[in-house]
Short mmCIF file of C-alpha atoms in Angstrom, two decimals:
data_model
loop_
_atom_site.label_atom_id
_atom_site.label_comp_id
_atom_site.label_asym_id
_atom_site.label_seq_id
_atom_site.Cartn_x
_atom_site.Cartn_y
_atom_site.Cartn_z
CA MET N 28 6.47 -5.33 -23.58
CA ALA N 29 7.86 -1.82 -23.95
CA GLY N 30 8.46 0.63 -21.14
CA ILE N 31 9.95 -0.56 -17.84
CA LYS N 32 12.64 -3.21 -18.19
CA ILE N 33 13.56 -5.40 -15.24
CA ASP N 34 17.29 -6.14 -14.95
CA PRO N 35 17.78 -9.82 -15.91
CA ALA N 36 20.70 -10.44 -13.51
CA PRO N 37 18.73 -10.12 -10.24
CA VAL N 38 15.83 -11.95 -11.91
CA ALA N 39 18.09 -14.95 -12.50
CA ALA N 40 19.32 -14.76 -8.91
CA LEU N 41 15.74 -14.65 -7.63
CA ARG N 42 14.70 -17.61 -9.75
CA LYS N 43 17.51 -19.64 -8.17
CA MET N 44 16.51 -18.51 -4.65
CA ILE N 45 12.94 -19.62 -5.23
CA GLU N 46 14.01 -22.99 -6.61
CA GLU N 47 16.18 -23.66 -3.56
CA ALA N 48 13.74 -22.37 -0.92
CA GLU N 49 11.76 -24.83 1.20
CA ARG N 50 9.80 -22.34 3.31
CA ILE N 51 8.82 -18.92 2.00
CA ALA N 52 7.32 -16.00 3.91
CA LEU N 53 5.77 -12.89 2.40
CA ILE N 54 5.44 -9.92 4.75
CA SER N 55 3.87 -6.53 4.07
CA HIS N 56 3.43 -3.19 5.83
CA THR N 57 1.35 -2.11 8.79
CA ALA N 58 -2.17 -0.81 8.05
CA PRO N 59 -2.58 -3.28 5.16
CA ASP N 60 -4.18 -1.98 1.99
CA GLY N 61 -5.34 -3.49 -1.27
CA ASP N 62 -1.94 -3.43 -2.91
CA SER N 63 0.06 -4.85 0.00
CA VAL N 64 -2.47 -7.63 0.53
CA GLY N 65 -3.20 -8.24 -3.14
CA SER N 66 0.45 -8.39 -4.19
CA SER N 67 1.34 -10.73 -1.32
CA ILE N 68 -1.56 -13.13 -1.79
CA GLY N 69 -1.25 -13.01 -5.57
CA PHE N 70 2.46 -13.80 -5.59
CA ALA N 71 1.97 -16.52 -2.96
CA ALA N 72 -0.68 -18.14 -5.17
CA MET N 73 1.70 -18.12 -8.13
CA LEU N 74 4.49 -19.63 -6.04
CA ARG N 75 2.14 -22.40 -4.89
CA GLU N 76 1.19 -23.06 -8.51
CA LYS N 77 4.91 -23.38 -9.22
CA GLY N 78 5.09 -26.15 -6.63
CA LYS N 79 6.10 -24.32 -3.45
CA SER N 80 3.86 -25.70 -0.72
CA HIS N 81 5.21 -24.12 2.48
CA ILE N 82 4.26 -20.46 2.07
CA SER N 83 3.09 -17.99 4.71
CA VAL N 84 1.59 -14.56 4.09
CA ILE N 85 2.04 -12.32 7.14
CA VAL N 86 0.69 -8.86 7.99
CA PRO N 87 1.41 -6.77 11.11
CA ASP N 88 -2.23 -5.92 11.83
CA ASP N 89 -5.70 -6.77 10.63
CA ILE N 90 -6.81 -6.60 7.00
CA PRO N 91 -9.72 -4.27 6.14
CA ARG N 92 -12.92 -6.26 5.89
CA TYR N 93 -13.49 -5.33 2.23
CA LEU N 94 -10.28 -7.16 1.29
CA TYR N 95 -11.49 -10.49 2.65
CA CYS N 96 -13.12 -11.00 -0.74
CA ILE N 97 -9.64 -11.83 -2.07
CA PRO N 98 -9.30 -15.63 -2.31
CA GLY N 99 -6.89 -16.71 0.42
CA ALA N 100 -7.25 -13.60 2.60
CA ASP N 101 -8.67 -15.72 5.40
CA LYS N 102 -5.39 -17.68 5.52
CA VAL N 103 -3.19 -14.61 6.09
CA ILE N 104 -1.43 -14.61 9.47
CA VAL N 105 -2.12 -11.43 11.44
CA HIS N 106 0.69 -10.67 13.88
CA GLU N 107 -1.50 -8.45 16.06
CA THR N 108 -3.84 -11.34 16.90
CA HIS N 109 -1.50 -14.33 16.34
CA PRO N 110 1.99 -13.07 17.27
CA SER N 111 3.58 -16.46 17.98
CA GLU N 112 2.37 -17.98 14.73
CA ALA N 113 3.53 -14.99 12.68
CA GLU N 114 6.96 -14.82 14.29
CA LYS N 115 7.42 -18.59 13.99
CA ALA N 116 6.59 -18.53 10.28
CA LEU N 117 9.06 -15.70 9.73
CA ALA N 118 11.80 -17.38 11.77
CA GLU N 119 11.43 -20.70 9.92
CA ALA N 120 11.43 -19.17 6.44
CA ASP N 121 14.52 -19.63 4.31
CA LEU N 122 13.35 -16.92 1.88
CA VAL N 123 11.48 -13.74 2.84
CA PHE N 124 9.69 -11.44 0.42
CA CYS N 125 9.18 -7.87 1.64
CA MET N 126 6.10 -6.64 -0.17
CA ASP N 127 5.05 -3.03 -0.75
CA PHE N 128 7.28 -1.34 1.84
CA ASN N 129 10.75 0.18 1.63
CA ALA N 130 12.16 0.00 5.19
CA PRO N 131 11.92 -2.39 8.19
CA HIS N 132 10.08 0.04 10.47
CA ARG N 133 7.08 -0.20 8.12
CA VAL N 134 6.25 -3.65 9.50
CA ALA N 135 5.74 -2.21 13.01
CA GLY N 136 5.76 -4.98 15.63
CA LEU N 137 7.38 -7.43 13.22
CA GLN N 138 10.49 -5.29 12.68
CA SER N 139 12.65 -7.16 15.18
CA ALA N 140 11.64 -10.57 13.81
CA LEU N 141 12.30 -9.41 10.26
CA GLU N 142 15.71 -7.95 11.03
CA SER N 143 16.80 -11.00 13.03
CA SER N 144 15.85 -13.43 10.26
CA SER N 145 18.91 -14.98 8.61
CA ALA N 146 16.99 -15.73 5.41
CA PRO N 147 17.62 -13.78 2.20
CA LYS N 148 15.25 -10.82 2.05
CA VAL N 149 13.85 -9.79 -1.34
CA LEU N 150 12.22 -6.39 -1.72
CA ILE N 151 9.33 -6.07 -4.18
CA ASP N 152 8.08 -2.50 -3.95
CA HIS N 153 7.21 0.73 -5.75
CA HIS N 154 8.07 3.34 -3.11
CA LEU N 155 10.93 5.83 -3.21
CA TYR N 156 14.17 5.50 -1.23
CA PRO N 157 14.40 1.77 -0.34
CA ALA N 158 16.61 0.83 2.61
CA ASP N 159 19.80 -1.08 1.90
CA ILE N 160 19.10 -4.12 4.09
CA PHE N 161 17.71 -6.32 1.31
CA THR N 162 19.56 -9.17 -0.38
CA LEU N 163 17.82 -8.36 -3.66
CA SER N 164 15.86 -5.22 -4.39
CA PHE N 165 13.18 -4.86 -7.05
CA SER N 166 12.18 -1.25 -6.51
CA TYR N 167 10.29 0.51 -9.31
CA PRO N 168 8.66 3.74 -8.08
CA THR N 169 7.29 4.64 -11.51
CA LEU N 170 4.95 1.63 -11.54
CA SER N 171 1.33 1.92 -10.46
CA SER N 172 1.55 -0.65 -7.71
CA THR N 173 3.50 -3.52 -6.23
CA SER N 174 0.86 -5.83 -7.72
CA GLU N 175 1.81 -4.63 -11.20
CA LEU N 176 5.47 -5.25 -10.35
CA VAL N 177 4.69 -8.79 -9.17
CA LEU N 178 3.13 -9.65 -12.52
CA ARG N 179 6.01 -8.09 -14.46
CA LEU N 180 8.52 -9.95 -12.30
CA ALA N 181 6.66 -13.25 -12.65
CA LYS N 182 6.70 -12.88 -16.43
CA ALA N 183 10.42 -12.09 -16.37
CA MET N 184 11.03 -15.30 -14.38
CA GLY N 185 9.01 -17.41 -16.80
CA MET N 186 6.13 -17.87 -14.36
CA ALA N 187 3.34 -16.51 -16.58
CA SER N 188 1.74 -19.97 -16.67
CA CYS N 189 1.42 -19.83 -12.86
CA LEU N 190 -1.15 -17.02 -13.08
CA THR N 191 -4.23 -18.76 -11.70
CA GLN N 192 -7.64 -17.12 -11.41
CA ASP N 193 -7.12 -16.59 -7.68
CA ALA N 194 -3.71 -15.00 -8.26
CA ALA N 195 -5.13 -12.76 -10.98
CA THR N 196 -7.99 -11.68 -8.71
CA ALA N 197 -5.57 -10.73 -5.94
CA LEU N 198 -3.26 -8.77 -8.26
CA MET N 199 -6.18 -7.02 -9.95
CA THR N 200 -7.44 -5.94 -6.52
CA GLY N 201 -4.03 -4.46 -5.76
CA ILE N 202 -3.89 -2.52 -9.01
CA LEU N 203 -7.46 -1.24 -8.78
CA THR N 204 -7.09 -0.02 -5.21
CA ASP N 205 -3.68 1.61 -5.66
CA THR N 206 -4.81 3.47 -8.79
CA GLY N 207 -8.29 4.39 -7.57
CA VAL N 208 -9.74 2.34 -10.44
CA PHE N 209 -7.25 3.89 -12.87
CA SER N 210 -7.92 7.48 -11.80
CA TYR N 211 -4.29 8.11 -10.78
CA SER N 212 -0.81 6.52 -11.05
CA SER N 213 -1.97 4.72 -14.18
CA SER N 214 -0.75 6.66 -17.21
CA ASP N 215 1.53 3.92 -18.60
CA PRO N 216 -0.24 2.12 -21.49
CA ASP N 217 1.62 -1.09 -20.61
CA LEU N 218 -0.39 -1.30 -17.39
CA TYR N 219 -3.55 -1.97 -19.37
CA LEU N 220 -1.90 -4.80 -21.27
CA LEU N 221 -1.11 -6.41 -17.92
CA VAL N 222 -4.68 -5.83 -16.76
CA ALA N 223 -5.86 -7.61 -19.90
CA ASP N 224 -3.66 -10.58 -18.93
CA LEU N 225 -5.29 -10.64 -15.50
CA MET N 226 -8.76 -10.56 -17.02
CA ARG N 227 -7.90 -13.37 -19.43
CA ALA N 228 -6.72 -15.39 -16.41
CA GLY N 229 -10.16 -14.99 -14.83
CA ALA N 230 -10.05 -11.79 -12.76
CA ASP N 231 -13.54 -10.23 -12.79
CA LYS N 232 -12.85 -6.49 -12.76
CA ASP N 233 -16.45 -5.43 -12.16
CA THR N 234 -16.97 -7.83 -9.25
CA ILE N 235 -13.70 -6.72 -7.64
CA ILE N 236 -14.73 -3.06 -7.93
CA HIS N 237 -18.12 -3.87 -6.41
CA ASN N 238 -16.59 -5.80 -3.51
CA THR N 239 -13.85 -3.31 -2.68
CA PHE N 240 -15.46 0.07 -3.41
CA GLN N 241 -19.23 -0.42 -3.24
CA GLN N 242 -19.83 -2.45 -0.07
CA ASN N 243 -19.49 0.30 2.53
CA SER N 244 -21.04 0.28 5.97
CA GLU N 245 -23.67 2.84 6.95
CA GLY N 246 -21.22 4.26 9.48
CA LYS N 247 -18.57 4.87 6.82
CA MET N 248 -21.03 6.67 4.55
CA ARG N 249 -22.32 8.86 7.38
CA MET N 250 -18.72 9.60 8.40
CA GLN N 251 -17.95 10.77 4.87
CA GLY N 252 -20.90 13.14 4.95
CA TYR N 253 -19.86 14.44 8.36
CA VAL N 254 -16.31 15.07 7.17
CA LEU N 255 -17.43 16.99 4.10
CA TYR N 256 -20.10 19.09 5.83
CA GLU N 257 -18.74 19.62 9.33
CA LYS N 258 -15.00 18.96 9.40
CA MET N 259 -13.41 19.97 6.12
CA THR N 260 -11.46 23.23 6.06
CA LEU N 261 -10.47 24.77 2.73
CA LEU N 262 -7.53 27.11 2.24
CA PRO N 263 -8.18 28.14 -1.37
CA GLU N 264 -5.36 30.68 -1.45
CA MET N 265 -2.95 27.76 -1.02
CA GLY N 266 -5.00 25.21 -2.95
CA VAL N 267 -5.19 22.86 0.03
CA ALA N 268 -7.72 21.34 2.42
CA TYR N 269 -7.55 19.46 5.69
CA PHE N 270 -9.80 17.80 8.24
CA THR N 271 -9.43 15.99 11.55
CA LEU N 272 -11.20 13.11 13.24
CA SER N 273 -10.82 12.48 16.96
CA ALA N 274 -10.99 9.08 18.62
CA GLU N 275 -14.41 10.04 19.98
CA GLU N 276 -15.68 10.89 16.50
CA LEU N 277 -14.39 7.61 15.10
CA ILE N 278 -16.27 5.72 17.82
CA ARG N 279 -19.40 7.73 17.06
CA PHE N 280 -19.41 6.38 13.51
CA HIS N 281 -18.55 2.81 14.56
CA ASN N 282 -15.23 3.02 12.71
CA ARG N 283 -13.77 -0.32 11.68
CA THR N 284 -10.50 -1.22 9.97
CA GLY N 285 -10.58 0.28 6.49
CA ASP N 286 -13.47 2.69 7.05
CA THR N 287 -11.26 5.78 6.77
CA ASP N 288 -9.60 4.52 3.57
CA GLY N 289 -10.24 6.99 0.77
CA LEU N 290 -11.43 9.85 3.00
CA ALA N 291 -8.38 11.97 2.22
CA ASN N 292 -9.19 11.84 -1.49
CA LEU N 293 -12.65 13.40 -1.19
CA PRO N 294 -11.69 17.11 -1.07
CA LEU N 295 -9.55 16.67 -4.18
CA ASP N 296 -12.78 16.69 -6.19
CA ILE N 297 -13.16 20.39 -5.35
CA ALA N 298 -11.96 22.72 -8.11
CA GLY N 299 -8.71 24.42 -7.15
CA ILE N 300 -7.75 21.96 -4.39
CA GLU N 301 -4.42 20.30 -5.13
CA ALA N 302 -3.51 18.74 -1.78
CA VAL N 303 -5.31 17.35 1.27
CA CYS N 304 -4.27 16.25 4.74
CA PHE N 305 -6.41 14.03 6.96
CA LEU N 306 -5.36 14.00 10.63
CA ARG N 307 -6.71 11.07 12.65
CA GLU N 308 -6.36 10.51 16.39
CA ASP N 309 -4.96 7.02 16.95
CA LYS N 310 -4.25 5.12 20.17
CA ASN N 311 -0.88 6.68 20.93
CA GLN N 312 -0.34 9.23 18.18
CA ILE N 313 -1.82 11.30 15.39
CA LYS N 314 -1.81 9.70 11.94
CA LEU N 315 -1.56 12.02 8.94
CA SER N 316 -2.64 10.97 5.45
CA PHE N 317 -1.67 13.23 2.55
CA ARG N 318 -3.14 13.12 -0.96
CA SER N 319 -2.59 15.38 -3.95
CA THR N 320 -3.03 15.74 -7.68
CA GLY N 321 -0.64 16.64 -10.47
CA ASN N 322 2.84 17.72 -9.44
CA TYR N 323 2.11 18.56 -5.81
CA PRO N 324 4.69 16.50 -3.82
CA VAL N 325 2.98 15.57 -0.55
CA ASN N 326 5.75 13.06 0.23
CA THR N 327 7.93 16.08 0.99
CA LEU N 328 5.30 17.37 3.42
CA ALA N 329 5.08 13.96 5.07
CA GLU N 330 8.81 13.98 5.76
CA ASN N 331 8.14 16.73 8.33
CA PHE N 332 6.14 14.12 10.26
CA GLY N 333 8.67 11.29 10.07
CA GLY N 334 6.99 9.74 7.07
CA GLY N 335 7.06 9.73 3.30
CA GLY N 336 5.57 7.91 0.35
CA HIS N 337 4.68 8.83 -3.20
CA LYS N 338 4.38 12.27 -4.77
CA ASN N 339 0.57 12.08 -4.66
CA ALA N 340 0.05 9.81 -1.64
CA ALA N 341 2.02 9.85 1.60
CA GLY N 342 1.69 9.52 5.36
CA GLY N 343 3.27 10.51 8.63
CA GLU N 344 2.82 10.52 12.41
CA PHE N 345 2.84 13.08 15.22
CA GLN N 346 3.27 12.64 18.96
CA GLY N 347 0.87 15.05 20.64
CA SER N 348 -2.69 16.30 20.27
CA LEU N 349 -4.78 16.86 17.15
CA GLU N 350 -4.59 20.60 17.79
CA GLN N 351 -0.78 20.54 18.00
CA ALA N 352 -0.49 18.42 14.86
CA THR N 353 -2.81 20.76 12.97
CA GLU N 354 -0.86 23.80 14.15
CA LYS N 355 2.40 22.27 12.91
CA LEU N 356 0.82 21.33 9.58
CA LEU N 357 -0.48 24.83 8.95
CA LYS N 358 2.90 26.39 9.76
CA ILE N 359 4.59 24.06 7.28
CA TRP N 360 1.97 24.66 4.61
CA LYS N 361 2.28 28.43 4.98
CA ASP N 362 5.92 28.33 3.86
CA PHE N 363 5.62 25.43 1.42
CA ASN N 364 6.02 25.98 -2.31
CA PRO N 365 5.44 22.72 -4.20
CA LYS N 366 7.25 24.03 -7.28
CA ASN N 367 10.52 23.99 -5.34
CA TYR N 368 10.39 20.22 -4.96
CA ASN N 369 8.98 18.82 -8.18
CA ASN N 370 12.34 17.88 -9.67
CA LYS N 371 13.12 15.71 -6.62
CA ASN N 372 9.74 14.00 -6.34
CA GLN N 373 8.87 12.31 -9.58
CA GLN N 374 6.62 9.61 -8.12
#
């Protein structure tokens, strides 16, 4: 396959690590999404098919309900609700895969357990600027998703025959959700050859799309309408939009884990809008979700809020009120020229 080439030296080292490992843990980032969950479950399924029986998939907090359609999602250990079980699985592992995150703080309450583990830590990720704590690092920011990287890596290790229907379904879910059903981050033709492999292995693309994108709650749909009609503010002279949701508003619409996923993308459908910020009041802080199109580098904006991410999708946090966070955002936006950063933010 043309395009991205994975360095064979670390691949050989990883193959040896897997062969020698007795207990394997796969851990992904806080606020799990389709790619973090799909890549973890998919790779775990392939490792089991290879003969590895003691495998744990761990997430810091609960999985959005729409991702429970992934085979094996009900077996994932959630640290927020089962802390002892999650920490025990991580402590006992002699090989740890760090899936879809680039630094230890991204696993939230599991950071201490991860850092104290003596097991080799293997990064499989597609975000910029990975930390240097990993034993092996497979970091490819130009790829669509970590799920795509998992399949490429499995092929490089000679594990293509381990691609079961369940593994293919999980990886397809990751790719579909991280590309918005191929509407962004999906310009590499090789991606579609990999998708064809997943479909041949039994992944039902249409069913996955239905389960993950078309099974919304009434509350989520009403919240979307409320955001677009009542909350969205456009700044056409800057080509940007933003909106906020308070804790009270989230309760009003019976918000559940995953219900706000995708909200930040909605204003991008408006002609002339290149970037969006969604500010959400959380328990102890304000969460900011940035989305953009084209060459608008929202990861640079997110750095002002202690965050980061991809050029077109990033996040950050703010300690204070929604009003204070919005005020800071608008001040930054006023002086921000995306053209000054495009050479530094390629993905």
